[in-house]
Short mmCIF file of C-alpha atoms in Angstrom, two decimals:
data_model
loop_
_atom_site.label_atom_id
_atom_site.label_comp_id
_atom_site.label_asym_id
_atom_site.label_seq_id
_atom_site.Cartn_x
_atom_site.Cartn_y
_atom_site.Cartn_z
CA UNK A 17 50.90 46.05 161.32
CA UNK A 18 49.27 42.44 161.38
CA UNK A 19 51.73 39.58 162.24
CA UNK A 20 50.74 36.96 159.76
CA UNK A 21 50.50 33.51 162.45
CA UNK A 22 53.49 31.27 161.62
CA UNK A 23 54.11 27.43 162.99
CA UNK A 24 56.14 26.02 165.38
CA UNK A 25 58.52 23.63 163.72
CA UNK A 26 60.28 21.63 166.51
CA UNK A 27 63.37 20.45 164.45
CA UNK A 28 63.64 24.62 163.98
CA UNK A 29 63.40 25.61 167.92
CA UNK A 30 65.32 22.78 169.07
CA UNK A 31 68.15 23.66 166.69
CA UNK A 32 68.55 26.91 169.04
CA UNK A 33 69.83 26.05 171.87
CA UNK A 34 72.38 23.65 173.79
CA UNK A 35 71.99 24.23 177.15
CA UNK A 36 71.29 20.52 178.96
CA UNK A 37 67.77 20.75 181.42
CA UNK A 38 66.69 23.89 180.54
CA UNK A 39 63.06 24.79 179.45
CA UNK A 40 62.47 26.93 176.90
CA UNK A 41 58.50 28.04 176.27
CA UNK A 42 58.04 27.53 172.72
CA UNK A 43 53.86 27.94 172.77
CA UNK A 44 51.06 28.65 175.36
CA UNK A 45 47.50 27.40 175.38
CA UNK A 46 45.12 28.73 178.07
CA UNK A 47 47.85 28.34 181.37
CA UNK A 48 49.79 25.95 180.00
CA UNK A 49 52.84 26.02 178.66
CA UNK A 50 54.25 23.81 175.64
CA UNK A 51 58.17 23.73 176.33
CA UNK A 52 61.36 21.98 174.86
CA UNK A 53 64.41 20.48 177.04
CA UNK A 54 67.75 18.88 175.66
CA UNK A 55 67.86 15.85 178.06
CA UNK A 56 71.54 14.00 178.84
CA UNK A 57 72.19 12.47 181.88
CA UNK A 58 70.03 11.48 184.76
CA UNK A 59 67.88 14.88 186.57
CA UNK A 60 66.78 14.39 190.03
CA UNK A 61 63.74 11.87 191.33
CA UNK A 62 61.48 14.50 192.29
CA UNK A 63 57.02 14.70 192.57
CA UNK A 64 54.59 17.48 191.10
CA UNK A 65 52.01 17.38 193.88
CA UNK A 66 49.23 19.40 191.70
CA UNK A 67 49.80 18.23 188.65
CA UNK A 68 50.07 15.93 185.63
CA UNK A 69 53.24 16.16 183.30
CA UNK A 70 53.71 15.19 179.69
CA UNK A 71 56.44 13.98 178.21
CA UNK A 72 56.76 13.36 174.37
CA UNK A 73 60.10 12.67 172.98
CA UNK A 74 61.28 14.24 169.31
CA UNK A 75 64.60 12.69 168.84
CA UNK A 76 67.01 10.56 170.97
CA UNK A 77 65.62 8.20 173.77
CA UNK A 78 64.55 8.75 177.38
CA UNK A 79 63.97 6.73 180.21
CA UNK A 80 61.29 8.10 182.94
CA UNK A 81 62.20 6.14 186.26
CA UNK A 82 59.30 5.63 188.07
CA UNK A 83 59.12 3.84 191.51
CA UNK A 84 57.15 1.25 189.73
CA UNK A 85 59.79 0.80 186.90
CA UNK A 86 61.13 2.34 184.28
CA UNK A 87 59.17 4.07 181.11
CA UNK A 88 61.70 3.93 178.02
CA UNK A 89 60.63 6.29 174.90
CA UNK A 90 61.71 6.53 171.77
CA UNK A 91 60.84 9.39 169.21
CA UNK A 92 56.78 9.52 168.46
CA UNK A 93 56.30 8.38 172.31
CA UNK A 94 54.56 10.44 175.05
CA UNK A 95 54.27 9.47 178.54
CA UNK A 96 51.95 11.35 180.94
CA UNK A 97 53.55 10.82 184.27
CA UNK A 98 50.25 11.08 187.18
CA UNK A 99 50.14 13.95 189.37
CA UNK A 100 52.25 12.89 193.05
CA UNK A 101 53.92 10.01 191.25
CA UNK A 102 57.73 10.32 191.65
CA UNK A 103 59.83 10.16 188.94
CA UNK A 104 63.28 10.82 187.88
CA UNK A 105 64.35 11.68 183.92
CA UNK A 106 67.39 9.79 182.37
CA UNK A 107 69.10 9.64 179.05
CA UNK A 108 72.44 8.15 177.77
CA UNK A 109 72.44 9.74 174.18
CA UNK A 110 70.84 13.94 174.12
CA UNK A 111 67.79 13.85 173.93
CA UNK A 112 65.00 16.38 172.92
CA UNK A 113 61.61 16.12 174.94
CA UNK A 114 58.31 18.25 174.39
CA UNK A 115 57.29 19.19 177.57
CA UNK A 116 53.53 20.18 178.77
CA UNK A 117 52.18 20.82 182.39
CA UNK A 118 50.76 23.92 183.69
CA UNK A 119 52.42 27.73 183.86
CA UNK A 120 54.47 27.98 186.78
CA UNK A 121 55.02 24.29 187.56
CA UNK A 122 58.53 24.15 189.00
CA UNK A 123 61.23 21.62 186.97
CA UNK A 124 62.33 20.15 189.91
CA UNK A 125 58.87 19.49 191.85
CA UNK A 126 58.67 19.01 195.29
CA UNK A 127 62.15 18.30 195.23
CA UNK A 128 63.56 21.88 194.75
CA UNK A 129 67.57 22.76 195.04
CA UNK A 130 70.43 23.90 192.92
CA UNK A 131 68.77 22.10 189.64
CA UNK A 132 65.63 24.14 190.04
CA UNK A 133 65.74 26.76 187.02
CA UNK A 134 62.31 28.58 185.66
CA UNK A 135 61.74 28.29 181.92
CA UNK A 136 63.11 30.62 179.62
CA UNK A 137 61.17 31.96 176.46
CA UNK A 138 62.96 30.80 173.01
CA UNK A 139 62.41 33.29 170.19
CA UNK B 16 48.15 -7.08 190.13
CA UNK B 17 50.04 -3.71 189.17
CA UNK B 18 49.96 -2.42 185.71
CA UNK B 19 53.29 -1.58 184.50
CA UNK B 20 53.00 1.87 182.68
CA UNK B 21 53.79 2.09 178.90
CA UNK B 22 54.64 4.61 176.31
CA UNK B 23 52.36 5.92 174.12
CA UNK B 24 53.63 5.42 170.28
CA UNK B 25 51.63 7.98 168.30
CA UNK B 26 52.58 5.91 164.88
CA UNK B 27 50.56 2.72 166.60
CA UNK B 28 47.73 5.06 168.33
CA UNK B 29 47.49 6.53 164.31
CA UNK B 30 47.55 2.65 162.64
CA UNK B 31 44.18 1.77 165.10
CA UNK B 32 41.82 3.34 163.21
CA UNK B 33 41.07 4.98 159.22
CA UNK B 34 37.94 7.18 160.15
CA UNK B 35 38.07 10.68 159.11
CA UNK B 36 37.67 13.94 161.45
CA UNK B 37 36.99 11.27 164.26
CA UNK B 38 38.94 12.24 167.34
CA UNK B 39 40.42 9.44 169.84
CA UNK B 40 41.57 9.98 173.06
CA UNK B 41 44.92 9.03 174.40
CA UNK B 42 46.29 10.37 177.04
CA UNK B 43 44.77 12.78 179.79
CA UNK B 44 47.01 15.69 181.13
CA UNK B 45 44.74 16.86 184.29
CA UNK B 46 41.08 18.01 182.40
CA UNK B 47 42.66 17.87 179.40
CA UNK B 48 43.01 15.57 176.66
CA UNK B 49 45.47 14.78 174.03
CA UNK B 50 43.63 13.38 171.12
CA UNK B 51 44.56 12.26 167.84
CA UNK B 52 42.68 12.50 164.40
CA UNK B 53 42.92 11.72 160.68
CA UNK B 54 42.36 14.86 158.85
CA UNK B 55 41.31 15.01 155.03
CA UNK B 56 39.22 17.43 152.66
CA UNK B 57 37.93 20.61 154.60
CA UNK B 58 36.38 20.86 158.12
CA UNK B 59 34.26 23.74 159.06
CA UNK B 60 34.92 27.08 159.94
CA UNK B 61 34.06 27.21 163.77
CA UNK B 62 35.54 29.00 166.68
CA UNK B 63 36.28 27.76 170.45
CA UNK B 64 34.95 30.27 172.90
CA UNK B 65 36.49 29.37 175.97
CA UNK B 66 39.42 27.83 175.29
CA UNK B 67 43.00 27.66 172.52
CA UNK B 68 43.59 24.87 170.90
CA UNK B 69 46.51 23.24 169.99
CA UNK B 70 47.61 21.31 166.39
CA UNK B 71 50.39 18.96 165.74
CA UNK B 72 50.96 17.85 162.39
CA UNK B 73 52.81 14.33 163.01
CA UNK B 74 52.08 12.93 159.13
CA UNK B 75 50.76 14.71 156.44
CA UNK B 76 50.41 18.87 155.89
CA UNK B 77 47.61 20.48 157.26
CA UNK B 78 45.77 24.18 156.84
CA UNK B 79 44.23 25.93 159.28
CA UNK B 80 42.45 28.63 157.94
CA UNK B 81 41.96 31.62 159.88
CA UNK B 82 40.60 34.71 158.80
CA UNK B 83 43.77 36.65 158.92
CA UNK B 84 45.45 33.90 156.39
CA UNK B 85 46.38 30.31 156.54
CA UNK B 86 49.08 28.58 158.54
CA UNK B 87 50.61 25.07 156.92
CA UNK B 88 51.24 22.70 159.16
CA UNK B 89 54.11 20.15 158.07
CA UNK B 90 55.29 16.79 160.22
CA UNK B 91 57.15 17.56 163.67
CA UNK B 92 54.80 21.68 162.95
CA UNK B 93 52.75 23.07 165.79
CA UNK B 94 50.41 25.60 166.20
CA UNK B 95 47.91 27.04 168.79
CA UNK B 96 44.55 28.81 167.73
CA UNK B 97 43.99 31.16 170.06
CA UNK B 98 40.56 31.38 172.05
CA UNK B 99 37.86 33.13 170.43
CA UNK B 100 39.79 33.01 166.91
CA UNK B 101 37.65 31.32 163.57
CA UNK B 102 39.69 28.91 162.11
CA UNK B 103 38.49 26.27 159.90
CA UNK B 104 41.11 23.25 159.06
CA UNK B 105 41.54 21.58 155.71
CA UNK B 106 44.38 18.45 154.10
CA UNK B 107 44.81 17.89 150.57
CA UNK B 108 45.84 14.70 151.70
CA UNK B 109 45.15 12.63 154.86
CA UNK B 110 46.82 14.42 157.77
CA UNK B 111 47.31 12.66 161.28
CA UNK B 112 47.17 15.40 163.82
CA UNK B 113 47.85 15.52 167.34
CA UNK B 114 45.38 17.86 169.28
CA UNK B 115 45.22 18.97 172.61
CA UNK B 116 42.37 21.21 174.40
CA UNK B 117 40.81 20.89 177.85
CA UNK B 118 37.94 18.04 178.16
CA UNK B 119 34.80 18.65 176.89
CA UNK B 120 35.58 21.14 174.04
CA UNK B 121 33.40 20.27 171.39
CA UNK B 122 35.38 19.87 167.44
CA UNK B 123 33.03 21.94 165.95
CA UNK B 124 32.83 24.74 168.54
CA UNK B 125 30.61 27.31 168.59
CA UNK B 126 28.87 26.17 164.84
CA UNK B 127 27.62 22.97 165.99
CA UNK B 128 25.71 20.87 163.30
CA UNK B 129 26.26 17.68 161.88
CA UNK B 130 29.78 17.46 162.03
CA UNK B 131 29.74 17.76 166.17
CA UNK B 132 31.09 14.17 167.53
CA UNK B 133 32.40 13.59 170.65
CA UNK B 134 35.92 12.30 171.20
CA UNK B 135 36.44 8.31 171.63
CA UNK B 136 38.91 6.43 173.77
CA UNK B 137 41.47 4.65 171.48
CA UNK B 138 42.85 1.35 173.37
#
C-alpha cells in the first residue's frame, strides 16, 4: 500500500494538544526536527551551547529575553536566537511557536532540571 | 555600538521584492538557510540528492509534484520532500513560500540548466 504524501497544516496540529511547554515533532528534515509548543508564561533563561534555535510564532505573541534585550514577535515573525546566547521564552496570552533546531537538542539547554522534557511525536 | 536584535516579519521580508523563483535569504539556522521565494507558473522537475527540503506555503497555494501524486500546499501548510525524491513545484497563482534546506543546495538540484540561481541576501 502507497501512503499518498499529505501536508502539514499548523492550525490542524496545533488544534491537538494543550499541554503548556511541550514539543511535539510535527516534521523532520535531514536531523532536524520541525516542532510545535503552546507557550504561556515565562520558561527558564537557559543556553544551547552547539546550536542555533528558531523561533517562528503562528498565533499569539512571544517575547524572547535575551541578555541584550528583549525580542517581541507577533504572528509571521521568526527569530533565530545564536548558538551560546542565553535566552529565556515569555508570553502573557498562549501562544503557539514553530520550533526548529537539531534532533536531540534538549528544551531546557545547558540549563537542565525539572522543566527539561524530550519532544513527543504528534500524530 | 551593539545592534539590538529584531524579528523577522515574513509579510515585510515577502513586500521587498516581486521577482519570480528568485530565492532570498533571511535567516541562518547553523549551515542552513531559511529562504523565501515568490512562486508562479511551473518550476522544473529536479531532485535534491543529499539533502530534504522543506516548503511553507505562507500566501498563496502551491503544488509540489512528485511522482507518486501532488501535495497542495495552502497558507500556514508545510511539507518536506524527502532526499532523493523528484518533485517539481508549480502555483496557479503567485505563491510566497518559505523554504528551508542546508546552505549550498542548489533550487534546481540535480537537473541544473538555466533555471539554477543562487540564493540572495534580502536586507
Amino acid at each position: 500500500m502507497t501512503t499518498h504524501p499529505v501536508p502539514v497544516n499548523l492550525v490542524d496540529k496545533f488544534a491537538q494538544f494543550s499541554d503548556l511547554w511541550s514539543q511535539k515533532t510535527i516534521a523532520r528534515l535531514n536531523d532536524y526536527e520541525v516542532k510545535l509548543a503552546k507557550m504561556k508564561g515565562e520558561f527558564i533563561w537557559h543556553t544551547h551551547d552547539d546550536t542555533d534555535e528558531l523561533f517562528l510564532v503562528v498565533r499569539g505573541r512571544l517575547t524572547l529575553q535575551l541578555r541584550d534585550g528583549d525580542v517581541v514577535l507577533g504572528p509571521g515573525e521568526l527569530f533565530v536566537v545564536p548558538q551560546g546566547v542565553e535566552h529565556c521564552p515569555v508570553a502573557d496570552e498562549e501562544t503557539d511557536v514553530l520550533l526548529l533546531e537539531p534532533t536531540g537538542t534538549p528544551n531546557t539547554g545547558d540549563a537542565g532540571g525539572p522543566r527539561t522534557k524530550a519532544p513527543e511525536p504528534l500524530a
